[in-house]
XYZ file of C-alpha atoms in Angstrom:
202
model
C 33.149 -9.794 8.686
C 31.937 -11.381 11.405
C 32.144 -10.408 14.950
C 35.231 -8.402 16.211
C 36.415 -7.612 19.796
C 34.567 -4.427 20.228
C 31.245 -5.286 21.823
C 28.387 -3.136 20.077
C 25.301 -2.239 22.771
C 21.904 -3.283 21.938
C 19.280 -1.034 21.636
C 16.002 -2.990 22.679
C 12.920 -1.213 22.303
C 14.034 2.226 23.170
C 13.294 3.705 19.934
C 9.570 2.898 19.168
C 8.143 4.089 15.936
C 5.366 4.513 13.997
C 6.107 2.294 11.079
C 8.692 -0.237 8.984
C 11.778 2.141 8.916
C 13.273 2.563 5.262
C 16.286 0.195 5.893
C 14.803 -2.831 7.547
C 12.574 -2.734 4.460
C 15.371 -2.706 2.519
C 17.099 -5.204 4.044
C 13.796 -8.080 3.834
C 14.132 -6.744 0.253
C 17.783 -7.943 -0.161
C 16.976 -11.529 1.792
C 14.010 -12.291 0.188
C 15.769 -11.383 -3.542
C 18.536 -13.843 -2.333
C 16.545 -16.405 -1.110
C 13.586 -17.326 -3.064
C 11.136 -18.920 -1.297
C 11.681 -16.966 1.915
C 8.955 -15.234 3.492
C 7.891 -12.041 4.791
C 6.128 -12.707 8.194
C 6.050 -8.953 9.275
C 8.465 -5.515 10.237
C 6.437 -3.233 11.797
C 4.132 -4.490 15.124
C 2.737 -2.235 17.672
C 2.365 -4.798 20.337
C 4.012 -6.214 23.365
C 6.315 -9.240 23.071
C 4.655 -12.697 23.798
C 3.900 -13.239 27.224
C 5.272 -9.602 28.845
C 3.653 -6.251 28.436
C 6.849 -4.204 27.500
C 6.609 -3.415 23.698
C 8.354 -5.586 20.869
C 11.372 -4.383 18.883
C 9.145 -4.650 16.417
C 7.380 -1.826 17.298
C 10.293 0.097 16.515
C 10.519 -0.626 13.214
C 13.870 -2.595 13.301
C 12.735 -5.735 13.558
C 11.847 -8.480 10.867
C 10.697 -12.177 10.763
C 11.777 -14.132 7.675
C 10.062 -17.701 7.107
C 11.578 -20.733 5.320
C 11.830 -24.233 5.490
C 14.471 -25.809 7.696
C 17.677 -25.810 5.546
C 16.667 -22.464 4.053
C 16.569 -21.119 7.528
C 19.776 -22.101 8.501
C 21.847 -21.018 5.569
C 19.662 -17.279 6.001
C 20.535 -17.366 9.733
C 24.264 -18.342 9.041
C 24.762 -15.804 6.403
C 23.243 -12.999 8.442
C 25.277 -14.043 11.256
C 28.746 -14.600 9.396
C 27.970 -10.818 8.467
C 26.180 -9.498 11.726
C 28.813 -6.194 11.801
C 28.785 -5.422 8.338
C 24.684 -5.402 9.124
C 24.882 -4.028 12.089
C 22.302 -7.020 13.525
C 21.668 -6.513 17.252
C 19.598 -10.022 17.580
C 18.970 -12.917 15.792
C 16.945 -15.950 16.793
C 17.308 -19.616 15.601
C 13.676 -20.926 17.276
C 14.067 -24.640 15.722
C 17.668 -25.291 16.184
C 18.066 -25.099 12.204
C 21.442 -23.490 12.377
C 22.573 -24.066 16.244
C 21.756 -27.475 17.678
C 19.079 -26.644 20.979
C 17.397 -28.826 24.031
C 14.096 -27.272 22.666
C 13.882 -23.945 23.293
C 15.548 -22.345 20.798
C 19.016 -20.025 20.771
C 19.312 -16.371 20.234
C 22.361 -14.058 19.369
C 22.901 -10.506 20.559
C 25.264 -8.291 20.076
C 26.059 -7.056 23.633
C 27.423 -10.665 24.159
C 29.490 -11.098 20.886
C 33.398 -10.569 21.607
C 34.270 -12.162 18.389
C 34.690 -15.797 16.873
C 32.851 -18.700 15.949
C 29.389 -18.921 17.715
C 29.778 -15.887 19.898
C 27.115 -13.923 21.068
C 24.854 -17.189 20.885
C 22.658 -18.435 24.027
C 21.035 -22.008 23.850
C 17.809 -21.712 26.348
C 16.928 -24.091 28.536
C 13.719 -22.844 29.098
C 11.042 -20.743 27.077
C 12.913 -17.417 26.931
C 12.471 -16.203 23.551
C 9.467 -18.347 23.001
C 8.563 -21.975 21.064
C 8.589 -21.190 17.556
C 8.285 -22.259 14.231
C 10.314 -22.461 11.046
C 11.394 -18.458 10.951
C 13.974 -16.302 12.145
C 13.678 -12.910 13.832
C 16.436 -10.161 13.317
C 17.079 -6.823 14.916
C 19.139 -4.083 13.093
C 21.156 -1.047 14.777
C 19.060 2.461 14.354
C 21.536 3.759 12.025
C 21.145 0.765 9.665
C 17.441 0.482 10.178
C 17.121 4.013 9.443
C 19.003 3.843 6.406
C 17.775 2.388 2.980
C 21.348 3.661 1.839
C 23.335 2.298 4.361
C 21.991 -1.200 3.612
C 22.443 -0.794 -0.263
C 25.960 0.006 0.799
C 26.725 -2.900 3.238
C 25.819 -5.108 0.605
C 27.655 -3.547 -2.027
C 30.732 -4.036 0.301
C 29.947 -7.682 0.184
C 29.490 -7.679 -3.183
C 33.408 -6.598 -4.005
C 34.309 -8.958 -1.390
C 32.481 -11.683 -3.238
C 33.552 -10.578 -6.667
C 37.455 -10.650 -5.818
C 37.064 -14.346 -4.061
C 35.821 -15.365 -6.844
C 38.289 -13.730 -9.345
C 40.901 -14.723 -6.923
C 39.928 -18.622 -7.420
C 38.112 -19.037 -10.858
C 34.932 -19.823 -9.014
C 31.908 -19.518 -10.295
C 28.865 -17.500 -8.980
C 27.278 -19.048 -6.035
C 24.199 -21.357 -6.868
C 21.049 -18.965 -6.586
C 19.530 -21.778 -4.268
C 22.020 -22.307 -1.697
C 21.264 -19.345 -0.020
C 24.419 -17.947 -0.340
C 24.844 -14.348 -1.808
C 25.204 -14.232 -5.615
C 27.425 -11.704 -7.043
C 25.483 -10.018 -9.358
C 23.520 -7.349 -8.164
C 19.977 -7.324 -7.902
C 17.521 -5.283 -10.320
C 16.822 -1.810 -9.174
C 13.202 -2.674 -9.353
C 13.169 -4.726 -6.113
C 9.703 -4.329 -4.702
C 9.197 -3.021 -1.387
C 7.571 -5.781 1.238
C 6.221 -4.313 3.793
C 3.175 -6.012 4.585
C 2.769 -9.403 5.908
C 1.820 -11.815 8.770
C 3.325 -10.031 11.954
C 5.625 -12.248 13.637
C 5.575 -13.696 17.429
C 9.198 -12.055 18.639
């Protein structure tokens, strides 16, 4: 469920919105549900990028910032990147080198650089390009996924099915919920929407 030979286009900030999109909110719900202690640092924010004049992708309602301590952040980034095509992830940032060792300026994934394979689509920065941030990750979803909570549900359902089949074939128990890996059981339908929180800095 990782990258493929087909390079997906990057949308950027071409589709400005007036609030968080339903699929983005649902995606955040899943990430926080499966990663206790992680925090919603913001989804929608109508503002320019830090240090520039163009609008942030947060102004499209398709970007989300997830905060966590360094070990958990590494697991979250690795999990989202591993399933980037399934979730239609367009951009992903590792500001502090939690998952990818960097030279102090972080690293960023973009779908239009991804030709498939391990670490494909990533760029390690040698100057302050994406902003030298703290312990969080910035994620951008493609419009089709961000626009539909049902599409996000379908993606996670597909992932659960693969995990269930893998566990049945190996007779392994459910993953430790504190490990950052997705558990087999589906979340409660009462997962709360978390559309508020401190705005991110991306």
